Amino acid sequence: IVLTQSPGTLSLSPGERATLSCRASQGVTSGYVAWYQQKPGQAPRLLMFDVSTRATGTPDRFSGSGSGTDFALTISRLEPEDFAVYFCQQYGASPWTFGQGTKVEIK
Amino acid sequence: EVQLVESGGDLVQPGGSLRLSCVASGFTFDDYMMHWVRQSPGKGLEWVAGISWNSGVTGYVDSVRGRFTISRDSAKNSLFLQMNSLTPEDTALYYCSKGGIAARHPFDSWGQGTLVTVSS
């Protein structure tokens, strides 16, 4: 399953809303979609799983949505620590695959 | 606290071999599926291989199948990746990551990675 994320880069200011898209080449089994955040020089960190369940420690300004082939991660109000790269992943069918990432940068 | 510590990355010539290790702590290693994920410089994430809790099931991305072998040792709480016939396309930071009790589970903990460079 190929995951395509858009946009490649999102330039926003702190306090603004961010919406990241992840489109799958075929339906993702039972909504097994996760989102990861990666900051420079760090390993990825699990943010969301099962489309809309927040991982431990994920602030409630993060929310996930979608079904079938279209999924989204929304950050309601960007905080300075949210500027990073975000990857979606499907884990419903092997090989597990990731999107190419969306960079959220400070405008 | 879950900790995953990778080692074994190095500079190797094309056609060479390397064995990566990952020592796990802070959870019951025997209960969980484990994975290797790689990230090429400045690029995205690619799942490389996974292994079930009892080593009964393994899986690989097509580009490494037949060249890489994933394994685990419960006595040492360790995960391994034997990499043979390496090519420059295998150059990447290799992460060890923890899956779930079931196969369909996200990767909820990651190590800091070990760098593999394949170059002459």
XYZ file of N, CA and C in Angstrom:
681
model
N 0.864 -1.183 0.000
C 0.000 0.000 0.000
C 0.905 1.239 0.000
N 0.748 2.078 -1.013
C 1.535 3.313 -1.107
C 0.757 4.431 -0.420
N 1.445 5.142 0.461
C 0.848 6.277 1.159
C 1.442 7.565 0.607
N 0.573 8.485 0.211
C 1.012 9.765 -0.340
C 0.548 10.888 0.582
N 1.507 11.630 1.113
C 1.184 12.719 2.020
C 1.216 14.048 1.298
N 0.327 14.923 1.703
C 0.318 16.281 1.155
C -0.111 17.274 2.225
N 0.365 18.522 2.139
C 1.424 18.942 1.216
C 2.781 18.442 1.671
N 3.801 18.671 0.874
C 5.147 18.299 1.277
C 5.650 19.175 2.409
N 5.322 20.449 2.316
C 5.696 21.415 3.348
C 4.508 22.310 3.634
N 4.310 22.590 4.909
C 3.232 23.458 5.364
C 3.873 24.593 6.159
N 3.722 25.813 5.668
C 4.321 26.973 6.345
C 3.228 27.723 7.093
N 3.295 27.694 8.396
C 2.249 28.285 9.225
C 2.869 29.021 10.410
N 2.052 29.829 11.049
C 2.502 30.565 12.234
C 1.977 29.894 13.491
N 2.668 30.068 14.615
C 2.143 29.530 15.878
C 0.724 30.036 16.114
N -0.119 29.133 16.604
C -1.517 29.482 16.852
C -2.443 29.120 15.715
N -1.884 28.893 14.524
C -2.705 28.529 13.380
C -3.045 27.033 13.417
N -4.007 26.678 12.584
C -4.463 25.294 12.461
C -3.720 24.621 11.317
N -3.305 23.382 11.547
C -2.601 22.618 10.513
C -3.404 21.370 10.174
N -3.565 21.127 8.885
C -4.235 19.907 8.433
C -3.322 19.181 7.451
N -2.939 17.965 7.827
C -2.037 17.142 7.026
C -2.826 15.985 6.442
N -2.578 15.680 5.171
C -3.322 14.642 4.480
C -2.456 13.422 4.194
N -3.085 12.259 4.217
C -2.418 10.999 3.898
C -3.402 10.164 3.086
N -3.039 9.883 1.844
C -3.926 9.118 0.955
C -3.284 7.780 0.628
N -4.050 6.706 0.782
C -3.553 5.351 0.524
C -3.961 4.882 -0.862
N -3.120 4.064 -1.467
C -3.382 3.570 -2.818
C -4.492 2.524 -2.841
N -4.816 1.964 -1.676
C -5.960 1.076 -1.537
C -6.438 1.166 -0.092
N -7.615 0.672 0.174
C -8.184 0.795 1.502
C -7.300 0.191 2.591
N -7.189 0.868 3.698
C -6.378 0.396 4.818
C -7.258 -0.435 5.745
N -6.872 -1.666 5.961
C -7.641 -2.600 6.779
C -7.983 -2.011 8.139
N -9.268 -1.979 8.421
C -9.766 -1.619 9.757
C -9.174 -0.328 10.317
N -8.782 0.583 9.451
C -8.272 1.862 9.935
C -6.978 1.768 10.697
N -6.107 0.839 10.301
C -4.820 0.717 10.992
C -3.849 1.764 10.443
N -4.072 3.002 10.861
C -3.248 4.130 10.428
C -2.697 4.846 11.649
N -1.406 5.149 11.589
C -0.742 5.866 12.672
C -0.053 7.106 12.118
N 0.224 8.025 13.008
C 0.991 9.226 12.688
C 2.168 9.329 13.645
N 3.321 9.739 13.096
C 4.537 9.919 13.879
C 5.059 11.330 13.677
N 5.690 11.842 14.714
C 6.341 13.140 14.661
C 7.849 12.925 14.763
N 8.601 13.618 13.924
C 10.055 13.516 14.003
C 10.671 14.907 13.984
N 11.505 15.156 14.969
C 12.247 16.411 15.031
C 13.693 16.156 14.626
N 14.410 17.183 14.185
C 15.789 16.986 13.704
C 16.673 16.277 14.721
N 17.362 15.251 14.252
C 18.284 14.523 15.115
C 17.626 13.575 16.099
N 16.322 13.403 15.973
C 15.608 12.521 16.888
C 14.931 11.377 16.140
N 14.629 10.327 16.878
C 13.853 9.222 16.323
C 12.388 9.642 16.196
N 11.648 8.998 15.332
C 10.213 9.270 15.264
C 9.529 8.943 16.595
N 8.429 9.645 16.844
C 7.650 9.408 18.061
C 6.204 9.166 17.651
N 5.616 8.104 18.191
C 4.222 7.790 17.872
C 3.296 8.846 18.465
N 2.450 9.426 17.607
C 1.489 10.442 18.039
C 0.073 9.893 18.136
N -0.349 9.228 17.060
C -1.732 8.759 16.926
C -1.698 7.355 16.358
N -2.691 6.528 16.715
C -2.820 5.214 16.124
C -4.296 4.870 15.983
N -4.555 3.806 15.219
C -5.945 3.424 14.930
C -6.744 4.645 14.463
N -6.125 5.425 13.604
C -6.668 6.647 12.985
C -6.789 7.804 13.966
N -7.439 7.589 15.101
C -7.823 8.739 15.922
C -7.536 8.582 17.407
N -6.777 7.592 17.797
C -6.431 7.395 19.204
C -5.086 8.040 19.504
N -5.063 8.926 20.479
C -3.810 9.586 20.838
C -2.927 8.632 21.633
N -1.646 8.624 21.274
C -0.673 7.863 22.056
C -0.444 8.572 23.381
N 0.119 7.847 24.326
C 0.411 8.423 25.630
C 1.269 9.672 25.468
N 0.822 10.756 26.077
C 1.594 11.989 26.044
C 1.275 12.917 24.892
N 0.416 12.494 23.980
C 0.052 13.362 22.849
C -0.994 14.374 23.309
N -0.715 15.665 23.138
C -1.674 16.696 23.571
C -2.979 16.606 22.792
N -4.060 17.099 23.409
C -5.373 16.976 22.754
C -5.582 17.983 21.634
N -4.601 18.835 21.355
C -4.702 19.683 20.158
C -4.457 18.875 18.881
N -3.956 17.641 19.040
C -3.767 16.742 17.908
C -5.005 15.855 17.772
N -5.493 15.730 16.522
C -6.601 14.816 16.291
C -6.417 14.137 14.941
N -6.920 12.913 14.852
C -6.834 12.164 13.611
C -8.209 11.795 13.114
N -8.331 11.687 11.801
C -9.618 11.352 11.215
C -9.405 10.615 9.906
N -10.521 10.096 9.370
C -10.470 9.459 8.060
C -10.896 8.013 8.084
N -11.021 7.466 6.884
C -11.367 6.059 6.715
C -11.080 5.656 5.280
N -11.018 4.349 5.054
C -10.806 3.863 3.696
C -9.437 4.211 3.160
N -9.369 5.212 2.311
C -8.092 5.597 1.703
C -7.644 7.012 2.075
N -8.473 7.770 2.752
C -8.142 9.165 3.052
C -8.122 9.434 4.545
N -6.985 9.923 5.008
C -6.775 10.146 6.431
C -6.152 11.521 6.640
N -6.336 12.056 7.832
C -5.803 13.387 8.115
C -5.373 13.492 9.568
N -4.366 14.309 9.764
C -3.928 14.707 11.101
C -4.148 16.206 11.203
N -4.837 16.631 12.241
C -5.096 18.049 12.455
C -4.470 18.497 13.765
N -3.782 19.629 13.698
C -3.263 20.270 14.908
C -4.054 21.556 15.060
N -4.850 21.650 16.090
C -5.837 22.743 16.185
C -5.176 24.111 16.328
N -4.140 24.204 17.150
C -3.410 25.465 17.337
C -1.938 25.123 17.509
N -1.153 25.505 16.528
C 0.255 25.138 16.547
C 1.010 25.784 17.706
N 1.726 24.944 18.417
C 2.643 25.405 19.452
C 4.066 25.347 18.878
N 4.991 26.115 19.446
C 6.373 26.115 18.907
C 6.980 24.724 18.800
N 6.649 23.828 19.725
C 7.231 22.482 19.711
C 6.610 21.561 18.663
N 5.586 22.032 17.958
C 4.914 21.198 16.958
C 5.562 21.294 15.584
N 6.492 22.213 15.415
C 7.134 22.359 14.098
C 8.131 21.216 13.933
N 7.828 20.344 12.971
C 8.529 19.075 12.842
C 8.081 18.422 11.533
N 8.556 17.199 11.305
C 8.101 16.404 10.166
C 7.132 15.333 10.681
N 6.061 15.118 9.940
C 5.043 14.150 10.332
C 4.913 13.080 9.250
N 4.886 11.828 9.701
C 4.748 10.691 8.795
C 3.480 9.919 9.140
N 2.743 9.500 8.118
C 1.664 8.559 8.363
C 2.182 7.151 8.067
N 1.508 6.157 8.602
C 1.897 4.764 8.431
C 0.647 3.909 8.404
N 0.647 2.882 7.560
C -0.394 1.871 7.640
C 0.228 0.577 8.158
N -0.470 -0.063 9.084
C 0.022 -1.326 9.641
C -1.060 -2.400 9.558
N -1.899 -2.250 8.538
C -2.952 -3.235 8.332
C -2.536 -4.387 7.444
N -1.519 -4.156 6.620
C -1.073 -5.181 5.683
C 0.422 -5.071 5.487
N 1.075 -6.236 5.495
C 2.505 -6.255 5.250
C 2.776 -6.129 3.751
N 3.779 -5.369 3.325
C 4.731 -4.642 4.164
C 4.132 -3.364 4.745
N 4.385 -3.157 6.032
C 3.983 -1.905 6.649
C 4.653 -0.759 5.861
N 3.922 0.293 5.594
C 4.476 1.379 4.788
C 4.242 2.733 5.436
N 5.106 3.663 5.088
C 5.029 5.032 5.576
C 4.823 5.983 4.405
N 4.208 7.106 4.691
C 4.198 8.186 3.726
C 5.557 8.859 3.705
N 5.721 9.772 2.747
C 7.031 10.408 2.569
C 7.265 11.580 3.512
N 6.231 11.953 4.246
C 6.371 12.993 5.257
C 5.852 14.357 4.839
N 5.371 15.096 5.810
C 4.995 16.513 5.652
C 5.770 17.314 6.677
N 6.487 18.314 6.207
C 7.228 19.185 7.106
C 6.359 20.377 7.472
N 6.162 20.591 8.753
C 5.442 21.770 9.232
C 6.490 22.763 9.712
N 6.616 23.864 8.996
C 7.653 24.840 9.313
C 7.046 26.170 9.717
N 7.841 26.943 10.433
C 7.391 28.256 10.901
C 7.409 29.241 9.740
N 6.283 29.908 9.556
C 6.169 30.888 8.482
C 6.848 32.200 8.873
N 10.562 2.432 32.019
C 10.707 3.160 30.763
C 11.304 2.244 29.704
N 10.656 2.209 28.531
C 11.173 1.404 27.428
C 12.442 2.037 26.883
N 13.464 1.206 26.715
C 14.696 1.662 26.079
C 15.106 0.665 25.005
N 15.492 1.187 23.858
C 16.003 0.383 22.760
C 17.325 1.008 22.330
N 18.393 0.210 22.385
C 19.718 0.732 22.076
C 20.339 -0.098 20.964
N 20.498 0.556 19.799
C 21.069 -0.121 18.631
C 22.583 0.023 18.603
N 23.216 -0.923 17.925
C 24.657 -0.852 17.702
C 25.000 -1.683 16.470
N 26.233 -1.553 16.015
C 26.699 -2.365 14.909
C 26.835 -1.638 13.590
N 26.300 -0.429 13.504
C 26.419 0.314 12.253
C 27.868 0.678 11.959
N 28.191 0.762 10.678
C 29.592 1.004 10.305
C 29.660 1.370 8.825
N 30.848 1.720 8.381
C 31.128 1.913 6.957
C 31.557 0.556 6.394
N 30.883 0.141 5.330
C 31.179 -1.164 4.731
C 31.196 -1.018 3.216
N 32.008 -1.837 2.573
C 32.081 -1.786 1.114
C 30.896 -2.495 0.471
N 30.534 -2.079 -0.739
C 29.463 -2.799 -1.449
C 29.781 -4.290 -1.536
N 28.760 -5.107 -1.308
C 28.937 -6.553 -1.289
C 29.274 -7.103 0.080
N 29.542 -6.226 1.019
C 29.918 -6.650 2.361
C 28.735 -7.008 3.237
N 29.043 -7.365 4.468
C 28.023 -7.773 5.434
C 28.168 -6.991 6.724
N 27.091 -6.952 7.473
C 27.067 -6.249 8.750
C 25.975 -6.864 9.599
N 26.173 -6.889 10.916
C 25.143 -7.385 11.820
C 24.804 -6.288 12.815
N 23.535 -5.874 12.793
C 23.051 -4.870 13.729
C 22.444 -5.555 14.949
N 22.576 -4.902 16.106
C 21.992 -5.406 17.343
C 21.158 -4.327 17.998
N 20.194 -4.755 18.766
C 19.347 -3.836 19.535
C 19.057 -4.488 20.872
N 19.458 -3.836 21.941
C 19.176 -4.343 23.281
C 17.970 -3.616 23.846
N 16.990 -4.384 24.306
C 15.737 -3.826 24.803
C 15.657 -3.931 26.318
N 15.018 -2.949 26.929
C 14.779 -2.982 28.371
C 13.524 -2.183 28.684
N 12.984 -2.417 29.874
C 11.828 -1.659 30.323
C 10.489 -2.267 29.950
N 10.500 -3.439 29.318
C 9.258 -4.139 28.992
C 9.576 -5.625 28.837
N 8.529 -6.437 28.775
C 8.708 -7.881 28.638
C 8.979 -8.190 27.173
N 10.242 -8.277 26.821
C 10.685 -8.406 25.435
C 9.987 -9.570 24.730
N 9.830 -10.681 25.419
C 9.274 -11.889 24.808
C 7.837 -11.728 24.330
N 7.143 -10.701 24.788
C 5.718 -10.572 24.487
C 5.434 -9.817 23.194
N 6.444 -9.143 22.648
C 6.168 -8.161 21.608
C 6.854 -8.457 20.279
N 6.150 -8.093 19.212
C 6.738 -8.089 17.890
C 7.755 -6.957 17.828
N 8.839 -7.165 17.082
C 9.877 -6.163 16.949
C 10.179 -5.926 15.474
N 10.688 -4.726 15.177
C 10.902 -4.327 13.795
C 12.220 -3.577 13.632
N 12.703 -3.569 12.395
C 13.756 -2.667 11.959
C 13.164 -1.724 10.908
N 13.438 -0.449 11.074
C 12.993 0.586 10.146
C 14.217 1.416 9.782
N 14.355 1.789 8.520
C 15.508 2.590 8.119
C 15.088 3.928 7.525
N 16.022 4.847 7.580
C 15.780 6.188 7.055
C 17.048 6.642 6.341
N 16.947 6.782 5.032
C 18.084 7.264 4.256
C 18.292 8.739 4.542
N 19.528 9.218 4.389
C 19.826 10.610 4.717
C 18.852 11.584 4.068
N 18.166 12.363 4.883
C 17.249 13.365 4.371
C 15.981 12.815 3.752
N 15.725 11.528 3.951
C 14.565 10.902 3.307
C 13.547 10.401 4.336
N 12.588 9.665 3.840
C 11.527 9.163 4.702
C 11.874 7.838 5.362
N 10.855 7.245 5.954
C 10.992 6.011 6.715
C 10.618 4.812 5.862
N 11.342 3.728 6.021
C 11.047 2.484 5.306
C 11.122 1.318 6.279
N 10.022 0.607 6.432
C 10.029 -0.622 7.217
C 10.891 -1.645 6.494
N 11.798 -2.278 7.232
C 12.741 -3.219 6.640
C 12.357 -4.658 6.946
N 12.106 -4.941 8.223
C 11.824 -6.317 8.621
C 11.123 -6.324 9.966
N 10.364 -7.397 10.210
C 9.696 -7.572 11.478
C 9.734 -9.026 11.901
N 9.611 -9.261 13.218
C 9.658 -10.621 13.747
C 8.658 -10.746 14.880
N 7.933 -11.844 14.897
C 6.928 -12.064 15.929
C 7.587 -12.363 17.272
N 6.765 -12.384 18.318
C 7.277 -12.546 19.679
C 8.075 -13.831 19.858
N 7.667 -14.882 19.136
C 8.321 -16.189 19.318
C 9.209 -16.566 18.142
N 9.499 -15.588 17.274
C 10.322 -15.802 16.073
C 9.638 -16.690 15.038
N 8.375 -17.023 15.269
C 7.689 -17.917 14.356
C 7.347 -17.292 13.015
N 7.185 -15.979 13.012
C 6.833 -15.271 11.780
C 7.814 -14.129 11.568
N 8.366 -14.062 10.367
C 9.220 -12.942 9.992
C 8.723 -12.371 8.666
N 9.006 -11.116 8.450
C 8.616 -10.474 7.201
C 9.656 -9.458 6.782
N 9.745 -9.229 5.470
C 10.758 -8.323 4.930
C 10.168 -7.487 3.806
N 10.704 -6.293 3.650
C 10.387 -5.512 2.467
C 11.063 -6.186 1.275
N 10.482 -6.073 0.104
C 10.992 -6.792 -1.065
C 12.464 -6.503 -1.358
N 12.881 -5.265 -1.145
C 14.240 -4.860 -1.524
C 15.335 -5.526 -0.700
N 14.974 -6.134 0.437
C 16.007 -6.783 1.264
C 15.786 -8.284 1.415
N 14.631 -8.766 0.958
C 14.331 -10.198 1.144
C 15.404 -11.031 0.443
N 15.916 -12.044 1.158
C 16.979 -12.889 0.627
C 18.374 -12.385 0.956
N 18.479 -11.138 1.393
C 19.794 -10.584 1.762
C 19.890 -10.318 3.263
N 18.764 -9.916 3.863
C 18.745 -9.581 5.293
C 18.005 -10.665 6.055
N 18.421 -10.883 7.304
C 17.739 -11.833 8.185
C 17.542 -11.208 9.554
N 16.286 -11.169 9.988
C 15.968 -10.652 11.314
C 15.880 -11.826 12.289
N 16.360 -11.602 13.507
C 16.286 -12.652 14.521
C 16.240 -11.994 15.894
N 15.965 -12.796 16.914
C 15.908 -12.272 18.281
C 16.387 -13.333 19.251
N 16.877 -12.878 20.404
C 17.367 -13.761 21.456
C 16.717 -13.307 22.757
N 15.773 -14.086 23.244
C 15.040 -13.678 24.441
C 15.935 -13.677 25.675
N 16.931 -14.558 25.704
C 17.820 -14.616 26.869
C 18.628 -13.328 27.011
N 18.869 -12.668 25.881
C 19.658 -11.436 25.895
C 18.803 -10.197 25.668
N 17.470 -10.377 25.595
C 16.576 -9.242 25.287
C 17.082 -8.460 24.079
N 17.447 -9.184 23.048
C 18.100 -8.548 21.913
C 17.448 -8.898 20.583
N 17.500 -7.934 19.687
C 17.015 -8.064 18.316
C 18.220 -7.880 17.404
N 18.215 -8.623 16.301
C 19.360 -8.565 15.394
C 18.887 -8.382 13.951
N 19.795 -7.836 13.136
C 19.566 -7.786 11.697
C 20.876 -8.134 11.012
N 20.921 -9.307 10.390
C 22.076 -9.715 9.614
C 21.881 -9.211 8.191
N 22.822 -8.395 7.724
C 22.706 -7.784 6.411
C 23.848 -8.261 5.523
N 23.495 -8.906 4.436
C 24.497 -9.418 3.488
C 24.322 -8.756 2.123
N 25.327 -8.883 1.297
C 25.286 -8.339 -0.076
C 24.818 -6.888 -0.085
N 25.419 -6.100 0.760
C 25.000 -4.707 0.910
C 25.300 -3.889 -0.338
N 24.414 -2.956 -0.638
C 24.566 -2.030 -1.768
C 24.492 -0.601 -1.249
N 24.928 0.369 -2.040
C 24.830 1.769 -1.591
C 23.402 2.193 -1.230
N 22.421 1.542 -1.842
C 21.016 1.869 -1.543
C 20.607 1.455 -0.136
N 21.419 0.656 0.535
C 21.146 0.252 1.908
C 21.688 1.259 2.920
N 22.381 2.284 2.442
C 22.892 3.323 3.331
C 21.742 4.037 4.020
N 21.746 4.019 5.337
C 20.635 4.619 6.084
C 20.922 4.559 7.586
N 20.113 5.278 8.319
C 20.059 5.134 9.777
C 19.033 4.039 10.066
N 19.452 3.010 10.772
C 18.582 1.873 11.048
C 18.064 1.969 12.484
N 16.742 1.991 12.591
C 16.084 2.063 13.894
C 15.516 0.704 14.281
N 15.663 0.376 15.542
C 14.962 -0.750 16.149
C 13.672 -0.181 16.735
N 12.549 -0.864 16.525
C 11.302 -0.352 17.078
C 10.454 -1.484 17.634
N 9.653 -1.120 18.609
C 8.799 -2.080 19.315
C 7.402 -2.048 18.736
N 6.916 -3.216 18.375
C 5.550 -3.324 17.891
C 4.625 -3.692 19.021
N 3.596 -4.479 18.679
C 2.637 -4.869 19.686
C 2.623 -6.368 19.901
N 1.691 -6.778 20.743
C 1.516 -8.213 20.947
C 0.954 -8.825 19.666
N 0.076 -8.095 19.017
C -0.450 -8.507 17.720
C 0.384 -7.879 16.610
N 0.305 -8.454 15.437
C 1.075 -7.932 14.299
C 0.590 -6.549 13.890
N -0.721 -6.344 13.947
C -1.281 -5.076 13.501
C -1.266 -4.081 14.653
N -0.128 -3.503 14.843
C 0.078 -2.585 15.959
C 1.114 -1.559 15.515
N 0.948 -0.299 15.906
C 1.952 0.698 15.523
C 3.259 0.478 16.267
N 4.250 1.273 15.908
C 5.566 1.157 16.511
C 5.654 2.195 17.638
N 5.481 1.746 18.857
C 5.288 2.707 19.937
C 6.555 3.139 20.651
N 7.674 2.510 20.349
C 8.953 2.951 20.921
C 10.041 2.730 19.874
N 10.990 3.644 19.864
C 12.077 3.603 18.887
C 13.409 3.845 19.588
N 14.453 3.204 19.061
C 15.791 3.542 19.515
C 16.267 4.810 18.814
N 17.502 5.161 19.055
C 18.083 6.358 18.439
C 18.733 6.055 17.094
N 18.858 4.788 16.756
C 19.363 4.413 15.439
C 20.857 4.147 15.400
N 21.258 3.366 14.408
C 22.668 3.090 14.156
C 22.900 3.273 12.659
N 23.973 3.969 12.311
C 24.194 4.390 10.930
C 24.978 3.347 10.144
N 24.409 2.965 9.012
C 25.068 2.049 8.079
C 25.398 2.829 6.810
N 26.661 2.829 6.446
C 27.099 3.495 5.220
C 27.758 2.466 4.321
N 27.226 2.319 3.116
C 27.778 1.368 2.155
C 28.443 2.169 1.040
N 29.743 2.097 1.003
C 30.498 2.899 0.030
C 31.895 2.311 -0.145
N 32.420 2.463 -1.347
C 33.783 2.004 -1.618
C 34.785 3.140 -1.382
